[in-house]
Amino acid sequence: MADDFPRRRPTMADVAARVGVSRALVSLVFRGEPGASEETRARVFAAARELGYRPDSAARLLARSRSRVLGVMLTVRNLFHADLVEAIHPEAERRGYEILLSATLPERGERHAVEALLSHRCEGLILLGGELDADYVRELGERIPAVVVGRRFPGARVDAVHVAETKGVRQIVDHLVGLGHRSIAHIDGGNGAGAAERRRGYLAAMRRHGLAAEIRVLPGDHTEDSGARAARALLADRAHLPTAVFAGNDRCALGFLDAVWRAGLEVPRDVSVVGYDDSHLARLSHIDLTSVSQDTPRQGRLAVQAVVTRLEDPDAQPREVVLQPELVVRGTTGPPPVAAIAR
């Protein structure tokens, strides 16, 4: 008859008893320290496999003077953050560090997420964008090595890794104007990472093309809901529907696309749409979103490199690493409708 209760988790003492050595010797083996013969090491690992024992990594970390853990603050639904984490993990492991994630949620603010990482003895922090208060970031920079990805905080002792946001937006507007668009609207990113720079880039690029009178900034943020809200606001006055929309990021663009598709419009025949981040969803064949690539893999690697460098030299001056963006043209942009050109 099957046991109705879960089996007790095997312990290091169980491994020691199976091999016939002391628990202290087994601990030395798992820590990779000298003191046990190769034969004993092999027997310890064999016994651990037989018993199903796995060393408690948290306990090992507590026993060390250094944790060799980097904390990463992210937003769960942010596609760009997910792609960054995929790049951060292997780079951290290559450098001998483990990663601990802490997520922000509607009911769990960024300070809460960061303080949770600090309570778990993280040696350094990688902060993925977000809306962190500048004073709090300056305070963090005095407490622990940290790098911010996607934002910059002049005057704070934190490193920054980001792309040249305004250059990416200039590429978007140049592309759309080159296709014949004049009525180009922008869905603002609110307080999101890079939003202010993207807004300024849009305004400057439109003016540079002599389209100041066509400037139209819709309120929003970096979520699908804001894209859908912006779409409904524009669709309420179809006579003045812009021929192209630049969304604050890919999530916002996806919300906009869903809303206009549901309303019966075709993209790009009726309206062209551009996002920002070039997330993995943008590349799916049924989305095929024109977007700005931020070289996410390299940003992730550079973020790890920055925080590890600061751990090795805490007195080093903060560095700002700026990457070059690249517009990736896909199926959501095309020439404006003929009727719009005639207006």
mmCIF file of N, CA, C and O in Angstrom, residues 47-121:
data_model
loop_
_atom_site.group_PDB
_atom_site.id
_atom_site.type_symbol
_atom_site.label_atom_id
_atom_site.label_comp_id
_atom_site.label_asym_id
_atom_site.label_seq_id
_atom_site.Cartn_x
_atom_site.Cartn_y
_atom_site.Cartn_z
ATOM 1 N N ALA A 47 26.236 8.056 -2.717
ATOM 2 C CA ALA A 47 25.205 7.939 -1.688
ATOM 3 C C ALA A 47 24.160 9.041 -1.830
ATOM 4 O O ALA A 47 22.957 8.803 -1.644
ATOM 5 N N ALA A 48 24.609 10.242 -2.168
ATOM 6 C CA ALA A 48 23.672 11.363 -2.346
ATOM 7 C C ALA A 48 22.704 11.062 -3.483
ATOM 8 O O ALA A 48 21.502 11.325 -3.380
ATOM 9 N N ARG A 49 23.232 10.490 -4.575
ATOM 10 C CA ARG A 49 22.356 10.147 -5.706
ATOM 11 C C ARG A 49 21.364 9.061 -5.309
ATOM 12 O O ARG A 49 20.175 9.147 -5.643
ATOM 13 N N GLU A 50 21.829 8.060 -4.583
ATOM 14 C CA GLU A 50 20.944 6.971 -4.179
ATOM 15 C C GLU A 50 19.821 7.452 -3.262
ATOM 16 O O GLU A 50 18.678 7.009 -3.358
ATOM 17 N N LEU A 51 20.158 8.371 -2.375
ATOM 18 C CA LEU A 51 19.174 8.872 -1.412
ATOM 19 C C LEU A 51 18.308 10.004 -1.977
ATOM 20 O O LEU A 51 17.287 10.356 -1.405
ATOM 21 N N GLY A 52 18.755 10.557 -3.095
ATOM 22 C CA GLY A 52 18.032 11.700 -3.653
ATOM 23 C C GLY A 52 18.311 12.993 -2.909
ATOM 24 O O GLY A 52 17.487 13.911 -2.885
ATOM 25 N N TYR A 53 19.509 13.089 -2.319
ATOM 26 C CA TYR A 53 19.864 14.282 -1.551
ATOM 27 C C TYR A 53 20.480 15.337 -2.469
ATOM 28 O O TYR A 53 21.319 15.045 -3.315
ATOM 29 N N ARG A 54 20.046 16.591 -2.253
ATOM 30 C CA ARG A 54 20.642 17.714 -2.965
ATOM 31 C C ARG A 54 21.107 18.735 -1.937
ATOM 32 O O ARG A 54 20.336 19.073 -1.031
ATOM 33 N N PRO A 55 22.331 19.219 -2.057
ATOM 34 C CA PRO A 55 22.815 20.214 -1.094
ATOM 35 C C PRO A 55 21.915 21.441 -1.086
ATOM 36 O O PRO A 55 21.408 21.876 -2.134
ATOM 37 N N ASP A 56 21.682 21.986 0.070
ATOM 38 C CA ASP A 56 20.862 23.189 0.231
ATOM 39 C C ASP A 56 21.719 24.395 -0.131
ATOM 40 O O ASP A 56 22.583 24.810 0.637
ATOM 41 N N SER A 57 21.468 24.960 -1.319
ATOM 42 C CA SER A 57 22.307 26.077 -1.774
ATOM 43 C C SER A 57 22.171 27.289 -0.871
ATOM 44 O O SER A 57 23.130 28.027 -0.650
ATOM 45 N N ALA A 58 20.960 27.499 -0.322
ATOM 46 C CA ALA A 58 20.775 28.648 0.568
ATOM 47 C C ALA A 58 21.639 28.508 1.814
ATOM 48 O O ALA A 58 22.254 29.469 2.281
ATOM 49 N N ALA A 59 21.687 27.289 2.351
ATOM 50 C CA ALA A 59 22.512 27.065 3.544
ATOM 51 C C ALA A 59 23.984 27.263 3.223
ATOM 52 O O ALA A 59 24.746 27.807 4.029
ATOM 53 N N ARG A 60 24.407 26.821 2.031
ATOM 54 C CA ARG A 60 25.807 27.002 1.639
ATOM 55 C C ARG A 60 26.160 28.477 1.552
ATOM 56 O O ARG A 60 27.224 28.908 1.957
ATOM 57 N N LEU A 61 25.210 29.260 0.999
ATOM 58 C CA LEU A 61 25.469 30.684 0.849
ATOM 59 C C LEU A 61 25.626 31.361 2.207
ATOM 60 O O LEU A 61 26.466 32.236 2.393
ATOM 61 N N LEU A 62 24.781 30.953 3.168
ATOM 62 C CA LEU A 62 24.850 31.550 4.488
ATOM 63 C C LEU A 62 26.180 31.242 5.158
ATOM 64 O O LEU A 62 26.652 31.999 6.007
ATOM 65 N N ALA A 63 26.777 30.122 4.794
ATOM 66 C CA ALA A 63 28.034 29.715 5.416
ATOM 67 C C ALA A 63 29.223 30.455 4.820
ATOM 68 O O ALA A 63 30.318 30.429 5.370
ATOM 69 N N ARG A 64 29.032 31.123 3.708
ATOM 70 C CA ARG A 64 30.132 31.826 3.064
ATOM 71 C C ARG A 64 30.188 33.272 3.546
ATOM 72 O O ARG A 64 29.203 33.861 3.947
ATOM 73 N N SER A 65 31.360 33.871 3.426
ATOM 74 C CA SER A 65 31.471 35.288 3.735
ATOM 75 C C SER A 65 30.873 36.111 2.600
ATOM 76 O O SER A 65 30.417 37.226 2.807
ATOM 77 N N ARG A 66 30.883 35.561 1.397
ATOM 78 C CA ARG A 66 30.249 36.212 0.239
ATOM 79 C C ARG A 66 29.146 35.316 -0.276
ATOM 80 O O ARG A 66 29.268 34.090 -0.284
ATOM 81 N N SER A 67 28.069 35.924 -0.727
ATOM 82 C CA SER A 67 26.967 35.116 -1.239
ATOM 83 C C SER A 67 27.139 34.760 -2.710
ATOM 84 O O SER A 67 26.644 33.747 -3.175
ATOM 85 N N ARG A 68 27.846 35.622 -3.468
ATOM 86 C CA ARG A 68 27.994 35.474 -4.914
ATOM 87 C C ARG A 68 26.628 35.330 -5.578
ATOM 88 O O ARG A 68 26.423 34.516 -6.477
ATOM 89 N N VAL A 69 25.702 36.151 -5.107
ATOM 90 C CA VAL A 69 24.354 36.209 -5.678
ATOM 91 C C VAL A 69 24.084 37.631 -6.150
ATOM 92 O O VAL A 69 24.333 38.599 -5.415
ATOM 93 N N LEU A 70 23.574 37.771 -7.362
ATOM 94 C CA LEU A 70 23.163 39.061 -7.898
ATOM 95 C C LEU A 70 21.643 39.110 -7.926
ATOM 96 O O LEU A 70 20.997 38.169 -8.380
ATOM 97 N N GLY A 71 21.089 40.189 -7.430
ATOM 98 C CA GLY A 71 19.638 40.348 -7.431
ATOM 99 C C GLY A 71 19.167 41.101 -8.664
ATOM 100 O O GLY A 71 19.794 42.078 -9.080
ATOM 101 N N VAL A 72 18.094 40.627 -9.260
ATOM 102 C CA VAL A 72 17.534 41.271 -10.453
ATOM 103 C C VAL A 72 16.088 41.667 -10.167
ATOM 104 O O VAL A 72 15.252 40.826 -9.846
ATOM 105 N N MET A 73 15.808 42.959 -10.267
ATOM 106 C CA MET A 73 14.436 43.443 -10.147
ATOM 107 C C MET A 73 13.829 43.562 -11.542
ATOM 108 O O MET A 73 14.438 44.148 -12.436
ATOM 109 N N LEU A 74 12.646 42.996 -11.733
ATOM 110 C CA LEU A 74 12.006 43.027 -13.042
ATOM 111 C C LEU A 74 10.503 43.148 -12.897
ATOM 112 O O LEU A 74 9.946 42.959 -11.817
ATOM 113 N N THR A 75 9.857 43.463 -14.012
ATOM 114 C CA THR A 75 8.398 43.447 -14.088
ATOM 115 C C THR A 75 8.004 42.191 -14.849
ATOM 116 O O THR A 75 8.457 41.980 -15.981
ATOM 117 N N VAL A 76 7.152 41.360 -14.254
ATOM 118 C CA VAL A 76 6.855 40.039 -14.810
ATOM 119 C C VAL A 76 6.331 40.115 -16.236
ATOM 120 O O VAL A 76 6.756 39.359 -17.112
ATOM 121 N N ARG A 77 5.403 41.006 -16.506
ATOM 122 C CA ARG A 77 4.762 41.041 -17.823
ATOM 123 C C ARG A 77 5.523 41.867 -18.849
ATOM 124 O O ARG A 77 5.060 42.018 -19.980
ATOM 125 N N ASN A 78 6.656 42.406 -18.482
ATOM 126 C CA ASN A 78 7.436 43.208 -19.410
ATOM 127 C C ASN A 78 8.253 42.288 -20.313
ATOM 128 O O ASN A 78 9.160 41.590 -19.858
ATOM 129 N N LEU A 79 7.912 42.266 -21.590
ATOM 130 C CA LEU A 79 8.563 41.362 -22.539
ATOM 131 C C LEU A 79 10.058 41.642 -22.645
ATOM 132 O O LEU A 79 10.868 40.722 -22.763
ATOM 133 N N PHE A 80 10.416 42.905 -22.600
ATOM 134 C CA PHE A 80 11.816 43.300 -22.687
ATOM 135 C C PHE A 80 12.590 42.763 -21.482
ATOM 136 O O PHE A 80 13.714 42.271 -21.608
ATOM 137 N N HIS A 81 11.978 42.821 -20.297
ATOM 138 C CA HIS A 81 12.640 42.310 -19.100
ATOM 139 C C HIS A 81 12.854 40.804 -19.188
ATOM 140 O O HIS A 81 13.893 40.289 -18.763
ATOM 141 N N ALA A 82 11.867 40.095 -19.719
ATOM 142 C CA ALA A 82 12.002 38.645 -19.863
ATOM 143 C C ALA A 82 13.175 38.305 -20.768
ATOM 144 O O ALA A 82 13.969 37.389 -20.474
ATOM 145 N N ASP A 83 13.300 39.034 -21.866
ATOM 146 C CA ASP A 83 14.417 38.788 -22.781
ATOM 147 C C ASP A 83 15.754 39.132 -22.120
ATOM 148 O O ASP A 83 16.771 38.451 -22.338
ATOM 149 N N LEU A 84 15.770 40.190 -21.301
ATOM 150 C CA LEU A 84 17.005 40.560 -20.605
ATOM 151 C C LEU A 84 17.448 39.476 -19.631
ATOM 152 O O LEU A 84 18.630 39.141 -19.544
ATOM 153 N N VAL A 85 16.490 38.921 -18.891
ATOM 154 C CA VAL A 85 16.826 37.885 -17.911
ATOM 155 C C VAL A 85 17.449 36.677 -18.602
ATOM 156 O O VAL A 85 18.374 36.047 -18.076
ATOM 157 N N GLU A 86 16.967 36.356 -19.795
ATOM 158 C CA GLU A 86 17.544 35.236 -20.545
ATOM 159 C C GLU A 86 19.017 35.478 -20.871
ATOM 160 O O GLU A 86 19.795 34.530 -20.985
ATOM 161 N N ALA A 87 19.392 36.742 -21.024
ATOM 162 C CA ALA A 87 20.792 37.065 -21.299
ATOM 163 C C ALA A 87 21.603 37.189 -20.018
ATOM 164 O O ALA A 87 22.797 36.868 -19.991
ATOM 165 N N ILE A 88 20.972 37.634 -18.943
ATOM 166 C CA ILE A 88 21.669 37.860 -17.677
ATOM 167 C C ILE A 88 22.100 36.542 -17.035
ATOM 168 O O ILE A 88 23.232 36.411 -16.554
ATOM 169 N N HIS A 89 21.225 35.560 -17.028
ATOM 170 C CA HIS A 89 21.508 34.300 -16.341
ATOM 171 C C HIS A 89 22.810 33.634 -16.799
ATOM 172 O O HIS A 89 23.690 33.349 -15.969
ATOM 173 N N PRO A 90 22.982 33.340 -18.090
ATOM 174 C CA PRO A 90 24.213 32.641 -18.496
ATOM 175 C C PRO A 90 25.476 33.456 -18.253
ATOM 176 O O PRO A 90 26.523 32.901 -17.924
ATOM 177 N N GLU A 91 25.382 34.781 -18.404
ATOM 178 C CA GLU A 91 26.564 35.611 -18.171
ATOM 179 C C GLU A 91 26.948 35.606 -16.700
ATOM 180 O O GLU A 91 28.143 35.531 -16.349
ATOM 181 N N ALA A 92 25.966 35.645 -15.823
ATOM 182 C CA ALA A 92 26.254 35.601 -14.389
ATOM 183 C C ALA A 92 26.873 34.262 -14.003
ATOM 184 O O ALA A 92 27.854 34.213 -13.252
ATOM 185 N N GLU A 93 26.325 33.183 -14.518
ATOM 186 C CA GLU A 93 26.862 31.860 -14.207
ATOM 187 C C GLU A 93 28.289 31.712 -14.724
ATOM 188 O O GLU A 93 29.138 31.099 -14.072
ATOM 189 N N ARG A 94 28.531 32.268 -15.885
ATOM 190 C CA ARG A 94 29.891 32.193 -16.452
ATOM 191 C C ARG A 94 30.891 32.884 -15.545
ATOM 192 O O ARG A 94 32.060 32.480 -15.463
ATOM 193 N N ARG A 95 30.430 33.918 -14.831
ATOM 194 C CA ARG A 95 31.320 34.669 -13.946
ATOM 195 C C ARG A 95 31.274 34.153 -12.500
ATOM 196 O O ARG A 95 31.843 34.778 -11.606
ATOM 197 N N GLY A 96 30.555 33.048 -12.299
ATOM 198 C CA GLY A 96 30.536 32.443 -10.974
ATOM 199 C C GLY A 96 29.507 33.002 -10.019
ATOM 200 O O GLY A 96 29.645 32.860 -8.796
ATOM 201 N N TYR A 97 28.457 33.610 -10.552
ATOM 202 C CA TYR A 97 27.404 34.181 -9.711
ATOM 203 C C TYR A 97 26.068 33.492 -9.984
ATOM 204 O O TYR A 97 25.808 33.023 -11.091
ATOM 205 N N GLU A 98 25.241 33.465 -8.965
ATOM 206 C CA GLU A 98 23.870 33.001 -9.121
ATOM 207 C C GLU A 98 22.946 34.214 -9.192
ATOM 208 O O GLU A 98 23.326 35.316 -8.785
ATOM 209 N N ILE A 99 21.739 33.999 -9.689
ATOM 210 C CA ILE A 99 20.779 35.084 -9.878
ATOM 211 C C ILE A 99 19.551 34.844 -9.008
ATOM 212 O O ILE A 99 19.024 33.735 -8.937
ATOM 213 N N LEU A 100 19.101 35.915 -8.362
ATOM 214 C CA LEU A 100 17.853 35.874 -7.606
ATOM 215 C C LEU A 100 16.932 36.938 -8.181
ATOM 216 O O LEU A 100 17.324 38.100 -8.312
ATOM 217 N N LEU A 101 15.714 36.535 -8.566
ATOM 218 C CA LEU A 101 14.763 37.451 -9.183
ATOM 219 C C LEU A 101 13.754 37.953 -8.157
ATOM 220 O O LEU A 101 13.315 37.206 -7.285
ATOM 221 N N SER A 102 13.373 39.213 -8.293
ATOM 222 C CA SER A 102 12.309 39.787 -7.468
ATOM 223 C C SER A 102 11.441 40.648 -8.372
ATOM 224 O O SER A 102 11.936 41.560 -9.045
ATOM 225 N N ALA A 103 10.153 40.351 -8.411
ATOM 226 C CA ALA A 103 9.254 40.983 -9.375
ATOM 227 C C ALA A 103 8.437 42.107 -8.757
ATOM 228 O O ALA A 103 8.043 42.051 -7.588
ATOM 229 N N THR A 104 8.188 43.125 -9.564
ATOM 230 C CA THR A 104 7.234 44.158 -9.187
ATOM 231 C C THR A 104 5.867 43.759 -9.723
ATOM 232 O O THR A 104 5.751 43.185 -10.807
ATOM 233 N N LEU A 105 4.848 44.062 -8.954
ATOM 234 C CA LEU A 105 3.466 43.760 -9.314
ATOM 235 C C LEU A 105 2.621 44.981 -8.991
ATOM 236 O O LEU A 105 3.078 45.897 -8.283
ATOM 237 N N PRO A 106 1.380 45.032 -9.487
ATOM 238 C CA PRO A 106 0.539 46.195 -9.162
ATOM 239 C C PRO A 106 0.454 46.460 -7.658
ATOM 240 O O PRO A 106 0.407 47.605 -7.225
ATOM 241 N N GLU A 107 0.446 45.377 -6.859
ATOM 242 C CA GLU A 107 0.355 45.537 -5.407
ATOM 243 C C GLU A 107 1.704 45.365 -4.710
ATOM 244 O O GLU A 107 1.779 45.334 -3.482
ATOM 245 N N ARG A 108 2.765 45.262 -5.473
ATOM 246 C CA ARG A 108 4.113 45.083 -4.901
ATOM 247 C C ARG A 108 5.058 46.054 -5.594
ATOM 248 O O ARG A 108 5.514 45.819 -6.705
ATOM 249 N N GLY A 109 5.331 47.159 -4.937
ATOM 250 C CA GLY A 109 6.121 48.214 -5.539
ATOM 251 C C GLY A 109 7.585 47.861 -5.714
ATOM 252 O O GLY A 109 8.071 46.835 -5.235
ATOM 253 N N GLU A 110 8.293 48.756 -6.408
ATOM 254 C CA GLU A 110 9.701 48.497 -6.721
ATOM 255 C C GLU A 110 10.582 48.512 -5.477
ATOM 256 O O GLU A 110 11.526 47.733 -5.373
ATOM 257 N N ARG A 111 10.279 49.379 -4.529
ATOM 258 C CA ARG A 111 11.075 49.388 -3.289
ATOM 259 C C ARG A 111 10.943 48.057 -2.566
ATOM 260 O O ARG A 111 11.930 47.518 -2.052
ATOM 261 N N HIS A 112 9.731 47.539 -2.513
ATOM 262 C CA HIS A 112 9.495 46.245 -1.872
ATOM 263 C C HIS A 112 10.328 45.169 -2.571
ATOM 264 O O HIS A 112 10.985 44.348 -1.915
ATOM 265 N N ALA A 113 10.287 45.180 -3.895
ATOM 266 C CA ALA A 113 11.024 44.168 -4.661
ATOM 267 C C ALA A 113 12.522 44.271 -4.417
ATOM 268 O O ALA A 113 13.217 43.250 -4.279
ATOM 269 N N VAL A 114 13.051 45.494 -4.351
ATOM 270 C CA VAL A 114 14.495 45.676 -4.142
ATOM 271 C C VAL A 114 14.892 45.286 -2.720
ATOM 272 O O VAL A 114 15.896 44.593 -2.510
ATOM 273 N N GLU A 115 14.118 45.713 -1.732
ATOM 274 C CA GLU A 115 14.464 45.392 -0.347
ATOM 275 C C GLU A 115 14.414 43.886 -0.103
ATOM 276 O O GLU A 115 15.174 43.353 0.716
ATOM 277 N N ALA A 116 13.538 43.184 -0.810
ATOM 278 C CA ALA A 116 13.489 41.723 -0.691
ATOM 279 C C ALA A 116 14.803 41.115 -1.172
ATOM 280 O O ALA A 116 15.325 40.163 -0.568
ATOM 281 N N LEU A 117 15.360 41.656 -2.242
ATOM 282 C CA LEU A 117 16.644 41.164 -2.745
ATOM 283 C C LEU A 117 17.757 41.421 -1.729
ATOM 284 O O LEU A 117 18.597 40.562 -1.477
ATOM 285 N N LEU A 118 17.741 42.605 -1.137
ATOM 286 C CA LEU A 118 18.773 42.939 -0.161
ATOM 287 C C LEU A 118 18.684 42.040 1.070
ATOM 288 O O LEU A 118 19.703 41.667 1.657
ATOM 289 N N SER A 119 17.470 41.661 1.456
ATOM 290 C CA SER A 119 17.300 40.802 2.635
ATOM 291 C C SER A 119 17.833 39.398 2.395
ATOM 292 O O SER A 119 18.061 38.652 3.348
ATOM 293 N N HIS A 120 18.016 39.019 1.121
ATOM 294 C CA HIS A 120 18.544 37.695 0.792
ATOM 295 C C HIS A 120 20.053 37.751 0.494
ATOM 296 O O HIS A 120 20.585 36.890 -0.192
ATOM 297 N N ARG A 121 20.715 38.783 0.989
ATOM 298 C CA ARG A 121 22.175 38.894 0.922
ATOM 299 C C ARG A 121 22.726 38.966 -0.496
ATOM 300 O O ARG A 121 23.800 38.459 -0.789
#
